[in-house]
Coordinates of C-alpha atoms in Angstrom, one line a residue:
M1 CA -192.5 -61.5 247.7
P2 CA -195.8 -61.2 249.7
T3 CA -197.9 -58.1 249.0
A4 CA -200.0 -56.1 251.5
C5 CA -203.6 -55.0 250.9
L6 CA -205.3 -52.0 252.5
V7 CA -208.9 -52.6 253.4
P8 CA -211.0 -49.4 253.7
C9 CA -214.3 -49.6 255.6
R10 CA -217.1 -47.1 256.2
S11 CA -220.2 -46.7 258.4
N12 CA -222.4 -44.0 259.8
T13 CA -222.7 -43.4 263.6
T14 CA -225.6 -41.4 265.0
T15 CA -225.0 -38.8 267.8
S16 CA -226.3 -41.4 270.3
G17 CA -223.6 -43.8 269.2
T18 CA -225.9 -46.2 267.3
R19 CA -224.1 -47.5 264.2
S20 CA -226.0 -47.8 260.9
A21 CA -225.1 -48.7 257.4
R22 CA -223.9 -45.8 255.3
Q23 CA -226.4 -44.7 252.6
R24 CA -224.7 -43.8 249.3
G25 CA -225.8 -40.3 248.2
A26 CA -227.4 -39.6 251.5
R27 CA -224.7 -37.7 253.3
T28 CA -225.0 -36.2 256.7
T29 CA -225.1 -32.4 256.3
I30 CA -224.3 -29.6 258.8
A31 CA -226.2 -26.4 258.8
G32 CA -224.4 -23.8 256.7
V33 CA -222.3 -26.3 254.8
P34 CA -223.3 -26.9 251.1
P35 CA -223.6 -30.5 249.9
P36 CA -220.6 -32.0 248.2
V37 CA -220.2 -30.8 244.6
D38 CA -220.6 -33.4 241.9
T39 CA -217.1 -34.2 240.9
T40 CA -217.7 -37.7 239.6
R41 CA -216.1 -36.9 236.3
M42 CA -213.0 -35.4 237.8
R43 CA -209.7 -37.2 238.0
N44 CA -207.7 -37.4 241.2
G45 CA -205.1 -34.9 242.4
A46 CA -202.1 -36.8 241.1
S47 CA -199.6 -34.5 239.3
V48 CA -199.0 -36.9 236.4
P49 CA -200.5 -40.2 235.3
V50 CA -198.4 -42.8 237.0
K51 CA -196.9 -45.5 234.9
V52 CA -196.6 -48.6 237.0
M53 CA -193.8 -50.8 235.7
H54 CA -194.9 -54.0 237.6
T55 CA -198.5 -54.9 238.1
H56 CA -199.9 -57.8 240.1
S57 CA -203.2 -59.4 240.7
H58 CA -204.4 -61.7 243.4
A59 CA -207.4 -64.0 244.0
C60 CA -210.1 -62.5 246.3
T61 CA -209.8 -65.6 248.5
R62 CA -206.1 -65.3 249.1
T63 CA -204.9 -64.2 252.5
H64 CA -202.6 -61.1 252.6
T65 CA -200.9 -59.0 255.1
T66 CA -203.6 -56.2 255.1
V67 CA -203.9 -52.7 256.3
L68 CA -207.4 -51.7 257.2
L69 CA -208.8 -48.3 256.4
Y70 CA -212.1 -47.7 258.0
S71 CA -214.5 -44.8 257.6
M72 CA -217.6 -44.1 259.7
G73 CA -220.0 -41.2 260.3
L74 CA -219.2 -38.7 262.9
I75 CA -219.8 -39.3 266.6
E76 CA -219.4 -36.9 269.5
F77 CA -216.0 -37.7 270.6
L78 CA -213.1 -35.4 271.4
R79 CA -209.5 -36.5 271.6
K80 CA -207.5 -35.8 274.7
Q81 CA -205.2 -32.9 274.9
H82 CA -201.7 -33.5 273.7
N83 CA -198.6 -31.7 274.9
H84 CA -196.3 -30.1 272.3
D85 CA -192.5 -29.9 272.7
N86 CA -191.0 -26.5 272.2
I87 CA -189.8 -25.9 268.7
Q88 CA -186.2 -25.0 268.4
M89 CA -184.9 -23.2 265.3
S90 CA -181.6 -24.1 263.8
L91 CA -179.7 -23.7 260.6
P92 CA -180.3 -26.5 258.0
P93 CA -177.6 -29.2 257.9
E94 CA -175.2 -29.4 255.0
L95 CA -177.0 -31.0 252.1
S96 CA -175.7 -34.5 251.2
C97 CA -176.6 -36.3 248.0
D98 CA -176.1 -39.9 246.8
T99 CA -173.3 -40.9 244.5
F100 CA -173.9 -39.7 240.9
W101 CA -176.1 -36.8 242.2
D102 CA -175.0 -33.2 242.4
S103 CA -176.2 -31.0 245.3
N104 CA -177.3 -27.4 245.3
Q105 CA -177.4 -25.8 248.7
E106 CA -179.7 -22.9 247.7
S107 CA -182.5 -25.2 246.3
R108 CA -181.8 -27.9 249.0
A109 CA -182.2 -30.5 246.2
C110 CA -180.0 -33.1 244.4
Y111 CA -179.7 -33.3 240.6
Q112 CA -178.6 -36.1 238.3
F113 CA -177.6 -34.9 234.8
N114 CA -178.0 -37.9 232.4
L115 CA -176.6 -36.2 229.3
Y116 CA -175.2 -39.4 227.6
T117 CA -178.3 -41.6 227.9
I118 CA -181.3 -41.0 225.6
L119 CA -184.8 -42.2 226.6
T120 CA -188.4 -41.3 225.9
W121 CA -190.1 -39.0 228.4
S122 CA -191.9 -41.9 230.0
Q123 CA -188.8 -43.9 230.3
A124 CA -186.8 -41.0 231.7
Y125 CA -189.6 -40.4 234.3
S126 CA -189.6 -44.0 235.3
S127 CA -185.8 -43.9 235.7
C128 CA -185.9 -40.9 238.0
L129 CA -188.8 -42.5 239.9
A130 CA -186.9 -45.7 240.5
Q131 CA -184.1 -43.7 242.1
G132 CA -186.4 -41.9 244.5
G133 CA -186.8 -38.7 242.5
S134 CA -188.7 -37.3 239.5
L135 CA -187.9 -35.5 236.3
L136 CA -186.5 -32.0 236.9
S137 CA -189.0 -29.3 238.1
I138 CA -187.9 -25.6 238.2
T139 CA -189.7 -23.8 240.9
D140 CA -188.0 -20.4 241.2
L141 CA -185.5 -18.1 239.5
T142 CA -182.6 -19.4 241.6
E143 CA -183.1 -22.9 240.4
Q144 CA -183.6 -21.7 236.8
M145 CA -180.2 -19.9 237.0
Y146 CA -178.5 -23.0 238.5
I147 CA -179.7 -25.2 235.6
R148 CA -178.8 -22.6 233.0
E149 CA -175.3 -22.3 234.4
R150 CA -174.8 -26.1 234.5
L151 CA -175.8 -26.5 230.9
A152 CA -174.4 -23.3 229.5
D153 CA -171.4 -24.9 227.8
V154 CA -173.2 -28.0 226.7
G155 CA -175.8 -26.9 224.2
V156 CA -178.2 -29.8 224.8
M157 CA -181.9 -30.5 224.8
V158 CA -183.0 -32.6 227.9
W159 CA -186.3 -33.9 229.3
I160 CA -187.7 -32.1 232.3
G161 CA -190.8 -32.9 234.3
L162 CA -193.0 -30.4 232.5
N163 CA -196.0 -32.2 230.8
H164 CA -199.5 -31.8 229.4
L165 CA -200.4 -35.4 229.7
S166 CA -203.8 -35.0 231.3
E167 CA -206.7 -34.3 229.0
R168 CA -208.5 -32.3 231.8
T169 CA -205.8 -30.0 233.1
G170 CA -203.0 -27.9 231.7
W171 CA -199.2 -27.9 232.1
Q172 CA -197.8 -29.3 235.3
W173 CA -194.6 -30.7 236.9
S174 CA -194.3 -34.5 237.2
D175 CA -193.3 -34.2 240.9
G176 CA -196.3 -32.0 241.8
A177 CA -194.3 -28.9 242.3
P178 CA -196.2 -25.6 241.6
L179 CA -195.8 -24.2 238.1
A180 CA -195.4 -20.6 239.0
L181 CA -192.7 -19.3 236.6
V182 CA -195.2 -18.5 233.8
N183 CA -192.8 -16.1 232.0
F184 CA -190.8 -19.2 230.9
T185 CA -193.8 -21.0 229.4
S186 CA -193.9 -19.0 226.2
G187 CA -192.0 -21.6 224.2
L188 CA -194.5 -24.4 225.0
S189 CA -197.0 -25.5 222.4
S190 CA -200.3 -23.6 222.6
N191 CA -202.2 -26.7 221.5
P192 CA -200.0 -29.6 222.8
L193 CA -202.6 -32.4 222.3
Q194 CA -203.2 -31.5 218.7
D195 CA -199.5 -30.8 218.0
N196 CA -198.4 -34.0 219.8
R197 CA -196.0 -31.9 221.9
Q198 CA -197.1 -32.8 225.4
C199 CA -193.8 -33.2 227.2
G200 CA -191.4 -30.5 228.3
V201 CA -187.7 -30.0 227.5
Y202 CA -185.0 -27.6 228.6
N203 CA -183.1 -26.4 225.5
S204 CA -179.8 -24.8 226.7
A205 CA -178.9 -24.0 223.0
S206 CA -181.9 -21.7 222.8
G207 CA -181.2 -18.0 223.4
G208 CA -184.8 -17.2 224.2
H209 CA -187.3 -19.9 225.0
Q210 CA -185.5 -22.5 227.0
W211 CA -188.6 -24.3 228.1
Q212 CA -190.0 -26.0 225.0
S213 CA -192.2 -29.0 224.3
L214 CA -191.8 -32.1 222.0
S215 CA -193.4 -35.4 221.3
C216 CA -193.1 -37.6 224.4
E217 CA -191.8 -40.4 222.2
S218 CA -188.7 -38.5 221.2
A219 CA -185.4 -39.9 222.6
L220 CA -183.4 -37.3 224.7
P221 CA -181.1 -37.0 227.6
Y222 CA -182.8 -36.1 230.9
I223 CA -182.3 -34.5 234.3
C224 CA -183.6 -36.1 237.6
K225 CA -184.2 -34.2 240.8
K226 CA -184.9 -35.3 244.4
T227 CA -185.0 -33.8 247.8
P228 CA -183.1 -35.9 250.5
N229 CA -185.4 -37.4 253.1
D230 CA -188.5 -36.4 251.2
T231 CA -190.4 -39.6 250.7
K232 CA -193.9 -38.1 250.2
T233 CA -195.9 -39.4 247.2
A234 CA -199.0 -37.4 247.9
E235 CA -200.2 -34.2 249.6
P236 CA -199.3 -34.0 253.2
L237 CA -202.0 -35.4 255.4
D238 CA -202.0 -32.1 257.4
N239 CA -203.6 -30.4 254.3
W240 CA -206.8 -32.3 255.2
Q241 CA -206.6 -31.5 258.9
Y242 CA -210.0 -30.6 260.4
Y243 CA -210.4 -27.5 262.6
R244 CA -213.8 -26.3 264.0
T245 CA -214.0 -22.7 262.7
V246 CA -216.5 -20.0 263.6
C247 CA -217.5 -17.4 260.9
S248 CA -219.9 -14.6 260.6
E249 CA -223.3 -15.1 259.1
G250 CA -223.1 -15.5 255.3
W251 CA -219.6 -16.9 255.4
L252 CA -218.6 -20.6 254.9
A253 CA -216.2 -22.0 257.5
H254 CA -213.4 -24.3 256.5
N255 CA -210.4 -25.3 258.5
R256 CA -209.4 -21.9 260.2
Y257 CA -210.7 -19.7 257.3
C258 CA -214.0 -18.2 256.3
Y259 CA -215.1 -17.9 252.6
K260 CA -217.7 -15.8 250.8
A261 CA -218.7 -15.6 247.2
L262 CA -219.5 -12.1 246.1
A263 CA -222.8 -11.8 244.3
E264 CA -222.9 -11.9 240.5
A265 CA -224.3 -8.3 240.7
E266 CA -221.0 -7.3 242.3
A267 CA -218.9 -8.6 239.4
G268 CA -215.9 -6.4 238.6
T269 CA -212.3 -6.3 237.4
W270 CA -209.7 -8.2 239.4
E271 CA -208.7 -5.0 241.1
D272 CA -212.3 -4.1 241.9
S273 CA -212.9 -7.5 243.4
S274 CA -209.7 -7.3 245.5
T275 CA -210.9 -3.9 246.8
A276 CA -214.3 -5.4 247.6
C277 CA -212.8 -8.2 249.6
N278 CA -210.5 -5.8 251.4
S279 CA -213.5 -3.7 252.4
I280 CA -214.9 -6.6 254.4
G281 CA -211.6 -7.6 256.1
A282 CA -210.7 -10.2 253.6
N283 CA -208.6 -10.9 250.5
L284 CA -209.3 -12.6 247.2
T285 CA -209.0 -16.3 248.1
S286 CA -205.8 -18.1 247.8
L287 CA -205.7 -21.9 247.4
H288 CA -203.0 -24.2 248.9
S289 CA -204.4 -27.7 248.8
L290 CA -206.9 -29.9 247.1
S291 CA -208.9 -29.6 250.3
D292 CA -209.2 -25.9 249.6
V293 CA -210.2 -26.6 246.0
E294 CA -212.9 -29.0 247.2
L295 CA -214.3 -26.4 249.6
L296 CA -214.3 -23.7 246.8
L297 CA -216.2 -25.9 244.4
G298 CA -218.7 -26.8 247.1
L299 CA -219.2 -23.1 247.8
L300 CA -219.6 -22.2 244.1
A301 CA -222.0 -25.1 243.4
N302 CA -224.6 -23.1 245.3
V303 CA -224.0 -19.9 243.3
S304 CA -227.0 -19.1 241.2
G305 CA -227.0 -17.4 237.8
S306 CA -224.8 -17.9 234.7
V307 CA -221.5 -17.7 236.5
S308 CA -218.9 -20.1 235.0
E309 CA -215.7 -18.5 236.3
V310 CA -214.7 -16.4 239.3
W311 CA -211.6 -14.3 240.3
I312 CA -209.1 -15.8 242.7
G313 CA -206.2 -14.0 244.3
L314 CA -203.4 -15.1 241.9
I315 CA -201.7 -12.4 239.8
K316 CA -198.8 -12.2 237.4
K317 CA -197.4 -8.7 237.8
L318 CA -195.7 -7.0 234.8
S319 CA -192.4 -6.8 236.7
S320 CA -192.4 -10.4 237.9
S321 CA -191.6 -13.8 236.2
A322 CA -193.9 -15.7 238.5
V323 CA -197.5 -15.7 239.7
E324 CA -198.1 -14.7 243.3
W325 CA -201.0 -14.6 245.8
S326 CA -202.3 -11.1 246.6
D327 CA -202.5 -12.1 250.3
G328 CA -198.8 -12.7 250.4
S329 CA -199.0 -16.5 251.0
P330 CA -196.6 -18.8 249.1
V331 CA -197.6 -20.4 245.8
D332 CA -197.4 -24.1 246.7
L333 CA -200.1 -25.4 244.4
T334 CA -201.1 -24.7 240.8
L335 CA -204.0 -26.3 238.9
W336 CA -203.8 -24.9 235.4
H337 CA -206.6 -25.2 232.9
M338 CA -206.0 -27.0 229.6
H339 CA -203.4 -25.0 227.5
H340 CA -202.5 -22.9 230.5
P341 CA -200.6 -21.1 231.8
T342 CA -200.5 -18.6 229.0
H343 CA -197.8 -15.9 228.5
S344 CA -198.3 -12.3 227.9
N345 CA -196.3 -9.1 228.1
S346 CA -199.1 -7.5 230.1
Q347 CA -200.2 -8.0 233.7
L348 CA -202.4 -11.2 234.0
C349 CA -204.8 -12.2 236.7
A350 CA -206.2 -15.7 237.5
K351 CA -209.7 -17.0 237.5
T352 CA -211.0 -20.4 238.2
D353 CA -213.8 -22.4 236.5
I354 CA -216.5 -23.4 238.9
K355 CA -216.9 -26.9 237.4
E356 CA -213.5 -28.5 238.0
G357 CA -211.6 -25.8 239.7
N358 CA -208.8 -25.3 237.1
W359 CA -207.1 -21.9 236.8
L360 CA -206.8 -19.6 233.8
L361 CA -204.8 -16.5 233.3
A362 CA -206.8 -13.6 231.8
Q363 CA -206.7 -9.9 231.3
C364 CA -207.3 -8.2 234.7
D365 CA -210.0 -5.8 233.3
E366 CA -212.4 -8.7 232.6
K367 CA -215.5 -8.4 234.8
L368 CA -216.2 -11.5 237.0
P369 CA -217.6 -12.4 240.4
A370 CA -215.1 -13.3 243.0
V371 CA -214.5 -15.3 246.2
C372 CA -213.1 -13.7 249.4
R373 CA -211.3 -15.4 252.2
R374 CA -210.4 -14.2 255.7
A375 CA -209.2 -15.8 259.0
G376 CA -211.9 -17.4 261.1
L377 CA -212.2 -17.9 264.9
L378 CA -211.2 -21.3 266.3
S379 CA -213.3 -22.9 268.9
L380 CA -211.9 -23.3 272.4
L381 CA -211.1 -27.0 272.0
P382 CA -208.3 -28.9 273.6
T383 CA -205.0 -28.3 271.8
G384 CA -204.3 -31.1 269.3
A385 CA -208.0 -32.1 269.0
W386 CA -207.9 -32.4 265.3
D387 CA -210.4 -35.0 264.0
E388 CA -213.0 -33.6 266.4
G389 CA -216.0 -35.9 266.4
C390 CA -214.0 -39.0 265.6
P391 CA -212.8 -41.7 267.9
E392 CA -209.2 -42.0 269.0
D393 CA -206.8 -42.6 266.1
W394 CA -209.4 -42.0 263.4
K395 CA -208.9 -39.3 260.7
R396 CA -211.7 -37.0 259.7
K397 CA -212.6 -35.7 256.2
G398 CA -215.8 -33.9 255.8
H399 CA -218.5 -35.9 257.6
S400 CA -216.6 -39.2 257.8
C401 CA -213.8 -40.7 259.9
Y402 CA -211.1 -43.0 258.6
M403 CA -208.8 -45.4 260.5
V404 CA -205.8 -47.4 259.5
T405 CA -204.8 -50.6 261.3
S406 CA -202.7 -53.7 260.2
H407 CA -204.3 -57.1 260.0
E408 CA -203.9 -60.1 257.8
Q409 CA -207.0 -61.2 256.0
S410 CA -208.6 -62.1 252.7
Y411 CA -211.0 -60.0 250.7
E412 CA -213.9 -62.1 251.9
D413 CA -212.9 -61.6 255.5
A414 CA -212.5 -57.9 255.0
V415 CA -216.0 -57.7 253.4
K416 CA -217.5 -59.5 256.5
G417 CA -215.9 -56.9 258.7
Y418 CA -214.0 -59.0 261.2
Y419 CA -212.0 -55.9 262.2
C420 CA -214.6 -53.3 261.2
K421 CA -218.4 -53.5 261.5
A422 CA -218.8 -51.3 258.4
P423 CA -218.6 -51.9 254.6
L424 CA -215.5 -51.4 252.6
V425 CA -214.7 -47.8 251.6
T426 CA -216.0 -46.4 248.3
V427 CA -214.3 -43.5 246.5
E428 CA -216.7 -40.9 245.4
N429 CA -214.5 -38.3 243.7
R430 CA -211.0 -37.1 243.2
F431 CA -210.9 -35.3 246.5
E432 CA -211.7 -38.5 248.5
Q433 CA -209.1 -40.3 246.4
A434 CA -206.5 -37.6 247.2
F435 CA -207.3 -37.8 250.9
L436 CA -206.8 -41.6 250.8
N437 CA -203.5 -41.1 248.9
S438 CA -202.4 -38.7 251.7
L439 CA -203.5 -41.1 254.4
V440 CA -201.7 -44.0 252.8
S441 CA -198.6 -41.9 252.1
E442 CA -198.5 -40.9 255.8
M443 CA -198.1 -44.6 256.6
G444 CA -194.9 -44.8 254.5
A445 CA -196.5 -47.0 251.9
N446 CA -194.4 -48.2 249.0
G447 CA -194.9 -49.8 245.6
S448 CA -195.4 -53.3 247.1
V449 CA -198.4 -52.4 249.2
Y450 CA -202.0 -52.9 248.0
Y451 CA -205.4 -52.1 249.5
W452 CA -208.7 -53.7 249.1
T453 CA -211.7 -51.5 248.1
A454 CA -215.4 -52.1 247.8
L455 CA -215.3 -52.1 244.0
Q456 CA -216.4 -55.4 242.5
D457 CA -217.3 -57.1 239.2
Q458 CA -219.7 -59.6 240.8
G459 CA -220.9 -61.2 237.6
N460 CA -217.5 -61.3 236.0
R461 CA -219.0 -59.3 233.1
G462 CA -216.7 -56.3 233.2
E463 CA -219.4 -54.3 234.9
Y464 CA -218.0 -52.8 238.1
S465 CA -220.1 -51.4 241.0
W466 CA -219.5 -50.6 244.6
L467 CA -220.5 -53.1 247.3
G468 CA -222.1 -51.2 250.1
G469 CA -225.8 -50.6 249.6
H470 CA -228.7 -51.9 251.6
N471 CA -228.8 -55.7 252.3
G472 CA -225.7 -56.4 250.2
S473 CA -226.9 -54.3 247.2
T474 CA -224.5 -52.5 245.0
L475 CA -224.0 -48.8 244.2
P476 CA -223.2 -47.4 240.7
L477 CA -219.6 -46.5 239.8
L478 CA -219.5 -42.8 239.0
Y479 CA -215.8 -42.0 239.6
T480 CA -212.9 -44.1 238.4
N481 CA -209.1 -43.9 238.7
W482 CA -208.0 -47.0 236.9
N483 CA -204.3 -47.9 236.6
R484 CA -202.8 -48.3 233.1
H485 CA -204.1 -51.4 231.3
Q486 CA -206.9 -51.8 233.9
P487 CA -209.5 -53.1 234.4
G488 CA -208.0 -56.3 232.9
R489 CA -209.7 -59.6 232.4
E490 CA -206.7 -61.8 231.8
G491 CA -206.1 -64.7 234.2
R492 CA -209.5 -64.6 235.9
R493 CA -210.8 -67.9 237.3
G494 CA -214.4 -66.9 237.6
G495 CA -216.2 -65.6 240.7
V496 CA -215.9 -62.0 241.8
G497 CA -213.3 -59.5 240.4
C498 CA -212.0 -57.5 243.4
S499 CA -210.5 -54.1 243.2
I500 CA -207.3 -53.1 244.9
L501 CA -205.8 -49.7 245.5
Y502 CA -202.2 -49.7 244.4
S503 CA -199.9 -47.7 246.7
M504 CA -199.0 -45.4 243.8
F505 CA -202.7 -44.5 244.0
Q506 CA -204.1 -46.1 240.9
V507 CA -206.8 -48.8 240.9
E508 CA -206.0 -52.3 239.7
V509 CA -208.1 -55.5 239.5
A510 CA -207.5 -58.7 241.4
P511 CA -209.2 -61.6 239.6

């Protein structure tokens, strides 16, 4: 079966329209916008390390059906105004699930209870993934009650999607759902890496702590979950949508909102910080996408002093089982720090570390700086002019524009830029990786699609660098997102080792 490769390209364009080669590390800056935070050691935004069951490699000279992803610096170009159809509200249709799947109208999801098959956690995850779902995530009390009632008479321990497989983050769901029901995490290991209890189970025989953790190599039954017609494998591309936003002096604008870090001298309790934000017409910041997290880290990178953590607007009230945002917005993202979320019988408030943006629950009377957020003013631009400054059909992130178009070509042709007069794209950090994931997912990419990148092992020595500097020079590799068992050297025939971006958003090597 033929494979498809995605070929990203990038260039800079001056305001006069003259195109020049992009300089690595010399980004275009806009007044009032801090330079990108150094996140080269961060991993991408994937919810769980993806285990790819079938890997393939291809010679760099082979011709493939390709998809081109170009990126160039901003030019002054506004898209034409688009008309929007009126939105009509209607009741959701009756939920329909596939054979061997049970539906639940309240959660609008389908469930498969595999109670007579035992697998390891990784095998169970792969089984669910192959059927268009993932291991069970439990996102609210209604869903928790449904699962409890379904298993009440069984007395069984089953795998669910809860895991602590990343060495840099805390507990998370394998399908990327927010882990908000922190009251149910008290049965999880407090040191899962050391205890070798990194994968979550639902124990219906337990009267108290039904969410527990075991070794991922244990063999257990499992529950899969999927939402019909939901084929996304990454954050929605809309999360990265650009809006020109106007803010008051001292505030940082970002996609319809304004952000401000309170000075270290104003450090206070969570309640004090919330009051301070309210006094200037704002709330403690809420975070809803990796784009928001990237902005926050960029803002905090310029904060002086010994600050290592700041308050955000997340709180776990004493009367609630779940965390919630103080501004009333939904909890649709969680990025827990290692060994978190923790459980306590007292009220807990969330803080974020300023290095990687992971969240920790702490006593609310701790004194810390904080970040405030309020709505900004949108410029009077034509409706639908997202990607302002980019040409038609290009997507904007930060100070670069990206485009996707289908062409069949080899890696050598892609490097020469037959369809793009710019070098292949380089991936600088987990946020650019997540944006590319979203862009690829928006195209409906599946597991058979591959994309070329500028990553090369030119001397076939196992030393990878980015192609894209001056006069064909290379740039150092400071961020990686290798697929399992990669980079590999088996089967190479000499020459240049070329890197491809697998559509499950891990990097493989084509010899």
